[in-house]
PDB file of C-alpha atoms and ligand atoms in Angstrom:
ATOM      1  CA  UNK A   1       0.000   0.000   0.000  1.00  0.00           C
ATOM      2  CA  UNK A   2       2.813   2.552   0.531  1.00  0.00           C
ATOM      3  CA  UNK A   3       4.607   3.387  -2.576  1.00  0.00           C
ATOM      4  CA  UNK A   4       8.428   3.885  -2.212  1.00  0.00           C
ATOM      5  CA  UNK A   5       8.320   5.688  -5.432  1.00  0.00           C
ATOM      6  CA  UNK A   6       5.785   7.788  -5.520  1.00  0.00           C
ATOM      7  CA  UNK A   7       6.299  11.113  -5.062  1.00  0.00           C
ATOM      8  CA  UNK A   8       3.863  11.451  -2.520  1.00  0.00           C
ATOM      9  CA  UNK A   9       5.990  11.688   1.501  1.00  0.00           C
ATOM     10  CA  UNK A  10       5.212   8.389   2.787  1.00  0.00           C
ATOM     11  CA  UNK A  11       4.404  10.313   6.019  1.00  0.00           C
ATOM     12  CA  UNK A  12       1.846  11.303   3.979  1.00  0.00           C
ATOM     13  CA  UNK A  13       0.579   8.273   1.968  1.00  0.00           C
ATOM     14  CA  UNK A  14       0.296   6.657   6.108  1.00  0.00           C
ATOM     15  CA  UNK A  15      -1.862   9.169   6.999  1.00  0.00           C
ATOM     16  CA  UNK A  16      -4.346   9.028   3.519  1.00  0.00           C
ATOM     17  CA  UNK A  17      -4.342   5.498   4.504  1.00  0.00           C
ATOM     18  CA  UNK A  18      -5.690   5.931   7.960  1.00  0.00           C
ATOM     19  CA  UNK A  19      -7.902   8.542   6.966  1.00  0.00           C
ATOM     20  CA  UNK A  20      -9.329   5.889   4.304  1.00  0.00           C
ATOM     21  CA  UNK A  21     -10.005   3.104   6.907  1.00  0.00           C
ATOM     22  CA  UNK A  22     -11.315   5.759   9.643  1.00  0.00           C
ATOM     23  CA  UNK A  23     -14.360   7.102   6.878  1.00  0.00           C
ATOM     24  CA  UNK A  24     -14.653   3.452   5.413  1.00  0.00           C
ATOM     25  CA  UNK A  25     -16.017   2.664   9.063  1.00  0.00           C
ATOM     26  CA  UNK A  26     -12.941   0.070   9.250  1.00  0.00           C
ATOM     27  CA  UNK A  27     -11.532   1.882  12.255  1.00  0.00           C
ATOM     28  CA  UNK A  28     -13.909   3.187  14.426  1.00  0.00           C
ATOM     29  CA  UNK A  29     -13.818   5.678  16.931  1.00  0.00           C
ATOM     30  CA  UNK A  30     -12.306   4.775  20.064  1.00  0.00           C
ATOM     31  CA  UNK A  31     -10.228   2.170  17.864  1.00  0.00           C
ATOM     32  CA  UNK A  32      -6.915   1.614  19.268  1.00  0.00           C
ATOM     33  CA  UNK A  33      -3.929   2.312  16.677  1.00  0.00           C
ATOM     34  CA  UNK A  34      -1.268  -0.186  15.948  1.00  0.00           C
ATOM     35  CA  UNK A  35       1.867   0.844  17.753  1.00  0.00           C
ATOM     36  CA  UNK A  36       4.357   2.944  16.562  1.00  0.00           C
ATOM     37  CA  UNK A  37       6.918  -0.472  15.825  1.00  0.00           C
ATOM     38  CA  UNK A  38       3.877  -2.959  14.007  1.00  0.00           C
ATOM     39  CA  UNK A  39       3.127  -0.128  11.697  1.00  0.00           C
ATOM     40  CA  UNK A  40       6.950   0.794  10.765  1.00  0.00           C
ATOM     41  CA  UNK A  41       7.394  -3.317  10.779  1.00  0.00           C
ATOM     42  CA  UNK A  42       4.268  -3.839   8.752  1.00  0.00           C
ATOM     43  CA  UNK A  43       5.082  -0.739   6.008  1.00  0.00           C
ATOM     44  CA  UNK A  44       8.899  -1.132   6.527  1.00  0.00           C
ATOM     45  CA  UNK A  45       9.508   2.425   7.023  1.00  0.00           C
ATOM     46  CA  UNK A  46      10.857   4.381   9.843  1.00  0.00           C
ATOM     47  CA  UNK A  47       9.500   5.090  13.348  1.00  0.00           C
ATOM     48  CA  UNK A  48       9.700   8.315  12.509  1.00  0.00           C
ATOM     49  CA  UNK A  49       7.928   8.667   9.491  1.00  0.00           C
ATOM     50  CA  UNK A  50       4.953   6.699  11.618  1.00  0.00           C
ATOM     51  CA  UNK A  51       5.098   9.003  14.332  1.00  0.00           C
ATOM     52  CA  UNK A  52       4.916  12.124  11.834  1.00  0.00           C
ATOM     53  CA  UNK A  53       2.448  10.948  10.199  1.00  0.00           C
ATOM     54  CA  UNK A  54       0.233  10.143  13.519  1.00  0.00           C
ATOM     55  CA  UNK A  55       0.909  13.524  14.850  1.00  0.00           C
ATOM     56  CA  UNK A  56      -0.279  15.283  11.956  1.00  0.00           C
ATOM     57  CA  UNK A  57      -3.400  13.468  12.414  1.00  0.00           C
ATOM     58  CA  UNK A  58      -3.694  14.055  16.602  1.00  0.00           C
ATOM     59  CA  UNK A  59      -2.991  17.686  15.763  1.00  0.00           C
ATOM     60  CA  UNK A  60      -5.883  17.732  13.199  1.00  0.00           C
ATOM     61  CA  UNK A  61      -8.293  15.617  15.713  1.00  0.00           C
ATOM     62  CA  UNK A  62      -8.429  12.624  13.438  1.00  0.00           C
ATOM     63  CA  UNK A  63      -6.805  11.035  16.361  1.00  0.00           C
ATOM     64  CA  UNK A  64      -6.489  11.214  19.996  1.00  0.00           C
ATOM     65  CA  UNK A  65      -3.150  10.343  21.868  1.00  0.00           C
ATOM     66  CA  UNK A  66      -3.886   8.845  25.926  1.00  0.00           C
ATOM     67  CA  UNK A  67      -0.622   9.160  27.912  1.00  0.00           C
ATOM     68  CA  UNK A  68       0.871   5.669  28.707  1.00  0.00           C
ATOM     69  CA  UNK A  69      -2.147   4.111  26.670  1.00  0.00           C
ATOM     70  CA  UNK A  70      -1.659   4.681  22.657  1.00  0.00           C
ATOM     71  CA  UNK A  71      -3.047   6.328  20.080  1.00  0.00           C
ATOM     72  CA  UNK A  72      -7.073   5.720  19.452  1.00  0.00           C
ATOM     73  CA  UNK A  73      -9.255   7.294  16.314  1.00  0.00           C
ATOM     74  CA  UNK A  74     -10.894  10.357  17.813  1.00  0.00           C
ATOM     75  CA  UNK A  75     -15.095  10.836  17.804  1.00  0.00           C
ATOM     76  CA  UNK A  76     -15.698  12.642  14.365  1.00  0.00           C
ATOM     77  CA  UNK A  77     -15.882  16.282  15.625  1.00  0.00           C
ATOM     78  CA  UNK A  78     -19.443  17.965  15.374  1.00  0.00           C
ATOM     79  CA  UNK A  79     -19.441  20.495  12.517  1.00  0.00           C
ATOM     80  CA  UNK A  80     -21.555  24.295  13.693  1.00  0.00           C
ATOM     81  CA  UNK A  81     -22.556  26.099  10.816  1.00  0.00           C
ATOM     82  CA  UNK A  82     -22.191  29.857  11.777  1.00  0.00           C
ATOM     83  CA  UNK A  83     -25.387  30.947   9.714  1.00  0.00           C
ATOM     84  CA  UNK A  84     -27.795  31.370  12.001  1.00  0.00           C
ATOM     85  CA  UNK A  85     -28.436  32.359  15.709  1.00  0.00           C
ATOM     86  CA  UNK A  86     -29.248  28.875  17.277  1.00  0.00           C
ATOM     87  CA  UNK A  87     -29.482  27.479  20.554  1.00  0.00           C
ATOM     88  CA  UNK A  88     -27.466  25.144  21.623  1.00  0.00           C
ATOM     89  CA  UNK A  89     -30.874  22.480  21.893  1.00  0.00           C
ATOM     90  CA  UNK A  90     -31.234  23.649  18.716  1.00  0.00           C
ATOM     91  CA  UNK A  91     -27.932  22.389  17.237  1.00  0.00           C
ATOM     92  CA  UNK A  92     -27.513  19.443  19.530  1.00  0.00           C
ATOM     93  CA  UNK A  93     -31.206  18.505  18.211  1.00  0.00           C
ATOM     94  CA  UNK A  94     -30.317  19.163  14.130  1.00  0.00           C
ATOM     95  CA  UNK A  95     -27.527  16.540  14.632  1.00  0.00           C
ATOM     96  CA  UNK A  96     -29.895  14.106  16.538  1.00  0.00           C
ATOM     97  CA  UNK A  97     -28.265  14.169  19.950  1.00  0.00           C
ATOM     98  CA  UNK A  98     -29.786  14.677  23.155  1.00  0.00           C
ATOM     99  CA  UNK A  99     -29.082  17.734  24.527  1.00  0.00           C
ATOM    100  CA  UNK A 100     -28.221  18.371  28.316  1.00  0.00           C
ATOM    101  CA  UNK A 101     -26.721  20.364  30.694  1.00  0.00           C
ATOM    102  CA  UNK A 102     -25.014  20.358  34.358  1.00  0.00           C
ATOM    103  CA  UNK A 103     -26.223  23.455  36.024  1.00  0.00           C
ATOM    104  CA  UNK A 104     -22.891  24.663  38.019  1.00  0.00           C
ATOM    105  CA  UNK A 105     -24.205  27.713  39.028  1.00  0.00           C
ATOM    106  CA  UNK A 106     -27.090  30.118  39.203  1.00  0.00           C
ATOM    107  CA  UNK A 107     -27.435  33.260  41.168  1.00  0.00           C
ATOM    108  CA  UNK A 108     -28.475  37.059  40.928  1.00  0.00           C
ATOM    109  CA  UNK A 109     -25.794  39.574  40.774  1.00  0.00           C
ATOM    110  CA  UNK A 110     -24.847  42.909  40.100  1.00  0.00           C
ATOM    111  CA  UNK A 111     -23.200  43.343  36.488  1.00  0.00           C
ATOM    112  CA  UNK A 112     -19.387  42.873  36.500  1.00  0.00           C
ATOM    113  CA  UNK A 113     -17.946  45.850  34.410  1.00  0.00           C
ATOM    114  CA  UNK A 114     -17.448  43.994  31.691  1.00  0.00           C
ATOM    115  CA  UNK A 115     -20.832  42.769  31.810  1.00  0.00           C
ATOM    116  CA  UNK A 116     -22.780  45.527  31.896  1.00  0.00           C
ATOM    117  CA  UNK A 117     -21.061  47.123  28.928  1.00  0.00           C
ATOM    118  CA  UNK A 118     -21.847  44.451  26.982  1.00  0.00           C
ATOM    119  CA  UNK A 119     -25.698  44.489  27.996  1.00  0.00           C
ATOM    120  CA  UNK A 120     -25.312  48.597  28.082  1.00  0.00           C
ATOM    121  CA  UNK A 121     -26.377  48.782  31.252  1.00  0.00           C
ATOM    122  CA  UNK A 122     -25.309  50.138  34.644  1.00  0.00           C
ATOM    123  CA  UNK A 123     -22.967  48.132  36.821  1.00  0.00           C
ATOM    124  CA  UNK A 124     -25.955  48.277  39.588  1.00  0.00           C
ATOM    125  CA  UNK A 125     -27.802  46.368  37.374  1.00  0.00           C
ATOM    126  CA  UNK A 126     -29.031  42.577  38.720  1.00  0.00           C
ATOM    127  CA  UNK A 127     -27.738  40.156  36.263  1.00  0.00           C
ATOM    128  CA  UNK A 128     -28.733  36.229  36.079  1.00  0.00           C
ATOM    129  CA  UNK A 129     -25.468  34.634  36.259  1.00  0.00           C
ATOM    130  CA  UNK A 130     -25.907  31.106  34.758  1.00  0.00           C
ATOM    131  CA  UNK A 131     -22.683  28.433  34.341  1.00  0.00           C
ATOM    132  CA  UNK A 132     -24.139  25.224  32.808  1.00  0.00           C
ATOM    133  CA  UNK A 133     -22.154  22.907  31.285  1.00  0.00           C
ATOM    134  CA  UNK A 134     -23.566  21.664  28.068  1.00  0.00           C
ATOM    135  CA  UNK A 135     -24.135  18.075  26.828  1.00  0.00           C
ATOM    136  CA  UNK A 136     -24.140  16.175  24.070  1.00  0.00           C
ATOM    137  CA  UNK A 137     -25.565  12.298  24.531  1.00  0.00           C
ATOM    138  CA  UNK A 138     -24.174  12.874  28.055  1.00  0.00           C
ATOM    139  CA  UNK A 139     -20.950  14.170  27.034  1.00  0.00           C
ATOM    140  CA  UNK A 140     -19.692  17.716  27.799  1.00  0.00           C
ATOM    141  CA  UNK A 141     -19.102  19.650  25.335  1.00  0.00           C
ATOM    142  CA  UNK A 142     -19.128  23.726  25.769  1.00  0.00           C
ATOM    143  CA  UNK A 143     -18.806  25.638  29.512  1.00  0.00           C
ATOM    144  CA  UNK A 144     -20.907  28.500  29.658  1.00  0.00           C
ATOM    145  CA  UNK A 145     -21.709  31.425  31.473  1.00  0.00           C
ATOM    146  CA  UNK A 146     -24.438  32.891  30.809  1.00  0.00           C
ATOM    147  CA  UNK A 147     -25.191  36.581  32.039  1.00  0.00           C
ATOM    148  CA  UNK A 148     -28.973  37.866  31.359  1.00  0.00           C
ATOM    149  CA  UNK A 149     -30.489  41.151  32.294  1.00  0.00           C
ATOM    150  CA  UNK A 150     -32.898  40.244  34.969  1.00  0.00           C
ATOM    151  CA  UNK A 151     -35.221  43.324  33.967  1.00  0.00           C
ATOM    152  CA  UNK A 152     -35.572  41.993  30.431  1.00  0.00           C
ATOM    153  CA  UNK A 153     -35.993  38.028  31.217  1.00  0.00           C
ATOM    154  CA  UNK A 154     -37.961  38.491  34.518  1.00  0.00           C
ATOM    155  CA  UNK A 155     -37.473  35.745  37.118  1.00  0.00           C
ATOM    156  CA  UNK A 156     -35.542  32.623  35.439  1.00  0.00           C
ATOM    157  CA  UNK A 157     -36.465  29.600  37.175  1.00  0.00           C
ATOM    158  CA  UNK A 158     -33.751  27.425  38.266  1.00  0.00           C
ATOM    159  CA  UNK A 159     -35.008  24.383  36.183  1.00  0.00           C
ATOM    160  CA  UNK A 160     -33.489  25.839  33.527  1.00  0.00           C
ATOM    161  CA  UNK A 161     -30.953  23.800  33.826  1.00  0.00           C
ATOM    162  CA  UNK A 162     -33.025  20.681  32.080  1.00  0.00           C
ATOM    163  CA  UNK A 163     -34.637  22.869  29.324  1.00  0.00           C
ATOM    164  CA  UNK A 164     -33.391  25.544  26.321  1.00  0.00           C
ATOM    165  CA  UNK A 165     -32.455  29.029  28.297  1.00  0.00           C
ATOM    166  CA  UNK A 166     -33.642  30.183  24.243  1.00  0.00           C
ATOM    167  CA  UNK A 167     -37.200  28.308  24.053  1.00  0.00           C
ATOM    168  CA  UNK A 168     -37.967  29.530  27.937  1.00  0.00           C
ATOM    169  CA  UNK A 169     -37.620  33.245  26.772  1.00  0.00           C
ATOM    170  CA  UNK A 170     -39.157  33.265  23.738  1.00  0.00           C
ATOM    171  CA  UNK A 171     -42.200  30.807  24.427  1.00  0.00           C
ATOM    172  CA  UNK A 172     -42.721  31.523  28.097  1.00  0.00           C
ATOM    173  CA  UNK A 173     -41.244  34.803  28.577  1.00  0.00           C
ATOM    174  CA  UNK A 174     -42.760  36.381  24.855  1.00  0.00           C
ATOM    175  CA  UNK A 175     -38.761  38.089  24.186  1.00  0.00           C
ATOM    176  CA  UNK A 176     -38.221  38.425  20.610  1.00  0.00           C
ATOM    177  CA  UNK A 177     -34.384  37.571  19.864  1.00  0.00           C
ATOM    178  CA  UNK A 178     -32.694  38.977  17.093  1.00  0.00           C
ATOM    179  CA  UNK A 179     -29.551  38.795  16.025  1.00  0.00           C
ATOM    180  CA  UNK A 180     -26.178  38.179  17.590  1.00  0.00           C
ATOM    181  CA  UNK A 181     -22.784  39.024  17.863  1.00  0.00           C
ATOM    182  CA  UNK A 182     -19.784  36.600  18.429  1.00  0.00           C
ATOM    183  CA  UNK A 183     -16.113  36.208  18.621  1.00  0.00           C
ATOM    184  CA  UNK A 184     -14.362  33.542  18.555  1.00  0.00           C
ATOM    185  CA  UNK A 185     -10.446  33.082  20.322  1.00  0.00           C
ATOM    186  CA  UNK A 186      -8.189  30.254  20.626  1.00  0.00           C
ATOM    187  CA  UNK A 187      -7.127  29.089  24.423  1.00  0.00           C
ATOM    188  CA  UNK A 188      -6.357  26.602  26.242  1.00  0.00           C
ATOM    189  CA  UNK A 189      -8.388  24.243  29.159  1.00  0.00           C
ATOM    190  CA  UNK A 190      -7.886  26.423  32.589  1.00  0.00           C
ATOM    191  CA  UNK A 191      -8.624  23.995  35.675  1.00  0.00           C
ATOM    192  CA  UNK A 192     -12.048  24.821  36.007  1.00  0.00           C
ATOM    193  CA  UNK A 193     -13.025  24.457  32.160  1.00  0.00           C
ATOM    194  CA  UNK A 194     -10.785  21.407  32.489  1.00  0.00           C
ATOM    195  CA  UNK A 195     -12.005  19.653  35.305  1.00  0.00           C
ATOM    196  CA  UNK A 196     -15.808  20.191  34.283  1.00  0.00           C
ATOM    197  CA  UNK A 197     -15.324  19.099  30.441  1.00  0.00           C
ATOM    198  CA  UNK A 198     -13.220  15.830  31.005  1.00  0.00           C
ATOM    199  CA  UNK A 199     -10.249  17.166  28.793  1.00  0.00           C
ATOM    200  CA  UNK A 200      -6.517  17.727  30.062  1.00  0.00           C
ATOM    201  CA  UNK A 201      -5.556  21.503  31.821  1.00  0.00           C
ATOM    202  CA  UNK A 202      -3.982  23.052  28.868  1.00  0.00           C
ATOM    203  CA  UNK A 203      -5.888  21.107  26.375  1.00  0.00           C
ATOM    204  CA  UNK A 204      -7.274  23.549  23.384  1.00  0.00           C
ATOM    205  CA  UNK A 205     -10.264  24.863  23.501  1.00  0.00           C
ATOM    206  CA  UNK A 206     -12.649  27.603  21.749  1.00  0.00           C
ATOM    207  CA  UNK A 207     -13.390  30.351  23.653  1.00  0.00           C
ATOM    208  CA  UNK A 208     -16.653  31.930  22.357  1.00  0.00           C
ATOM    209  CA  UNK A 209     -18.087  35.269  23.548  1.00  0.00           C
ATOM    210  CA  UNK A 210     -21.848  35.957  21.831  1.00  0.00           C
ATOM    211  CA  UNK A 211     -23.882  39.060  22.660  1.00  0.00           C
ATOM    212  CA  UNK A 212     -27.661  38.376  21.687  1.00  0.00           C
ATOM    213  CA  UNK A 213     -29.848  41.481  21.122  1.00  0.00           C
ATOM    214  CA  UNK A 214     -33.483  41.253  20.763  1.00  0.00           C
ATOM    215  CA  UNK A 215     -35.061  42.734  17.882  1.00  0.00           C
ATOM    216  CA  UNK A 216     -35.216  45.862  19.098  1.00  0.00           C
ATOM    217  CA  UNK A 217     -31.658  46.013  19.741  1.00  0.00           C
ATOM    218  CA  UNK A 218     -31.257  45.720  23.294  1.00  0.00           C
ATOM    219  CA  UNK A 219     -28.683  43.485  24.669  1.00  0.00           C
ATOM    220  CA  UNK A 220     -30.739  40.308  26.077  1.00  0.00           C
ATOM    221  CA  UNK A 221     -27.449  38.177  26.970  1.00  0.00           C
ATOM    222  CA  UNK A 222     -23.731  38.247  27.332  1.00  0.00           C
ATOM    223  CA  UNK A 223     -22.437  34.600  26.872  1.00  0.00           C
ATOM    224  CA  UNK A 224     -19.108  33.420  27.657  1.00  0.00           C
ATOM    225  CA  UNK A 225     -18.133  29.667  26.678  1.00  0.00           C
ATOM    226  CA  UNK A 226     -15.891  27.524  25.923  1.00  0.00           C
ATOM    227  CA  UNK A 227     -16.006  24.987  23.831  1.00  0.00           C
ATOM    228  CA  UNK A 228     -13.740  21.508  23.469  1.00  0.00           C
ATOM    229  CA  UNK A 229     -10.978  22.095  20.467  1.00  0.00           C
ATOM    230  CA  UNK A 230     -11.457  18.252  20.078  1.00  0.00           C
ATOM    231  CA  UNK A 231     -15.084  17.790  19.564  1.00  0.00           C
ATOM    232  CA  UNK A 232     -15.761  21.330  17.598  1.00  0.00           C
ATOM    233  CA  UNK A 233     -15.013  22.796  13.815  1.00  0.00           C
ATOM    234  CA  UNK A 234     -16.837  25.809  12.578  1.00  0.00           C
ATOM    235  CA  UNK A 235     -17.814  26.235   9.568  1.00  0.00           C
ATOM    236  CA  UNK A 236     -19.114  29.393   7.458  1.00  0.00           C
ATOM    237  CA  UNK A 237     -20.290  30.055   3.728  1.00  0.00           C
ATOM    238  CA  UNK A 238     -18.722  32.967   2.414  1.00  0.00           C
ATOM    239  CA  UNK A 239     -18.762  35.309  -0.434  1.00  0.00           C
ATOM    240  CA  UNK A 240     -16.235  37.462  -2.601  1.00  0.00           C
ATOM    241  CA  UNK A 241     -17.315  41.061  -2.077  1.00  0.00           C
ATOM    242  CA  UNK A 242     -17.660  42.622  -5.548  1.00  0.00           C
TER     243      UNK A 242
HETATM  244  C1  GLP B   1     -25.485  28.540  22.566  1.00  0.00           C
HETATM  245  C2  GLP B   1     -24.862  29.917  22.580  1.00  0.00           C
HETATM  246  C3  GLP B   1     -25.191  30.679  23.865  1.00  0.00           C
HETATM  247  C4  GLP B   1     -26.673  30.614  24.171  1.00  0.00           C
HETATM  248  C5  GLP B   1     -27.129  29.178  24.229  1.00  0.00           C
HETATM  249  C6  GLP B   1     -28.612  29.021  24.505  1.00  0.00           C
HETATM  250  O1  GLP B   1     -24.793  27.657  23.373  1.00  0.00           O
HETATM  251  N1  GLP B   1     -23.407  29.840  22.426  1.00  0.00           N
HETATM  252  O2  GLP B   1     -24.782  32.013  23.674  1.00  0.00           O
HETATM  253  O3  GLP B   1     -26.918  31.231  25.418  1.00  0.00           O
HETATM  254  O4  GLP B   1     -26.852  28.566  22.989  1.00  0.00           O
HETATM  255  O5  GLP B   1     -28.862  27.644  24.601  1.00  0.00           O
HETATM  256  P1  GLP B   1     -30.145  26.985  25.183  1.00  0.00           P
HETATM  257  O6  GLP B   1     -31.317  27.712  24.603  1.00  0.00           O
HETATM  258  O7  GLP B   1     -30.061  25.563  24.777  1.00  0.00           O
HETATM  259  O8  GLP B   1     -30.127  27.144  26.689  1.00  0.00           O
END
């Protein structure tokens, strides 16, 4: 299968090759790799090129390396079209997963700084301060903190943590949202993040800030989350301006 002639790095003709038996459903997630010496044995090439190869591929999330354990194929990450201002039940539905969350806390506060500029309001302000952390068939996948202007939403009740904080204000609550605005940062796992999404401290992950606006234009929600680098890709459709 690996041709010594081809132009093609054989680094790179190992990888094609795992990537081929990963979508043919041959491998499937949670697979454990051959080591490192059975594949250079079984291809006759270097260590080396092997262990290029499989990095490429842990880098990219094909794979996933477990410390003193090997190398497994990774869960296909979930894909998030950024059309659209969705919920996370939303998304999690689309895909046909179960949505969840862990509700790790929920109080009434006055508006950090920070907080109340984003909302526009004064820092005297009460606040819902929401931290769920958001699941997927069980499995966490975002950390948020959720900030909502208690004046707007009225009293949130704390069973919110089993339903869609979206569906609650616009069925029960009669807000009409809008549109949004996000950014999107690179970081890495801090304990807390860490510790409540199963990943590694230091472990990548997507820091997303949204601000949702109703359709008026007043801030509704300041959102801070972050989501697992190994589980997420974004995607967006875009155009050439002419
Ligand atoms: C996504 C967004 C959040 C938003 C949340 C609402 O996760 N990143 O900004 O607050 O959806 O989700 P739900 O309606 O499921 O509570």
């Amino acid at each position: 299968m690996i041709d010594k002639n081809s132009p093609l790095p054989i680094y790179y003709q190992i990888q094609e090759m795992i990537r081929k038996k990963i979508e043919t459903g041959q491998w499937q997630p949670g697979d454990m790799l051959p080591s490192e010496r059975i594949f250079s044995e079984d291809f006759d090439v270097s260590r080396m090129t092997v262990r290029q190869a499989v990095t490429e591929l842990a880098n990219e999330g094909v794979l996933m390396r477990e410390k003193g354990k090997g190398t497994f194929v990774a869960e296909p990450k979930i894909e998030q079209p950024l059309q659209g201002l969705t919920s996370f039940t939303e998304d999690m539905k689309a895909r046909g997963l179960e949505p969840g969350s862990t509700l790790i806390q929920y109080r009434l506060r006055t508006a950090p700084g920070k907080v109340a500029e984003a909302l526009q309001t004064e820092v005297e302000t009460e606040v819902y301060e929401i931290k769920r952390v958001r699941l997927a068939d069980d499995v966490p996948m975002a950390y948020e903190t959720t900030f909502i202007n208690l004046e707007l939403a009225g009293d949130i009740p704390e069973d919110v943590e089993n339903r869609s904080i979206y569906s609650f204000l616009e069925q029960e609550r009669g807000l009409k949202i809008g549109d949004g605005e996000q950014t999107f940062e690179a970081s890495l796992a801090n304990t807390e993040e860490a510790d409540k999404l199963a990943i590694e401290e230091g472990a990548p992950v997507l820091l997303i800030q949204r601000i949702t606006y109703l359709e008026d234009g007043t801030p509704l929600e300041y959102v801070k989350s972050a989501y697992r680098g190994d589980r997420y890709k974004f995607n967006i459709k875009t155009k050439r301006f002419t």
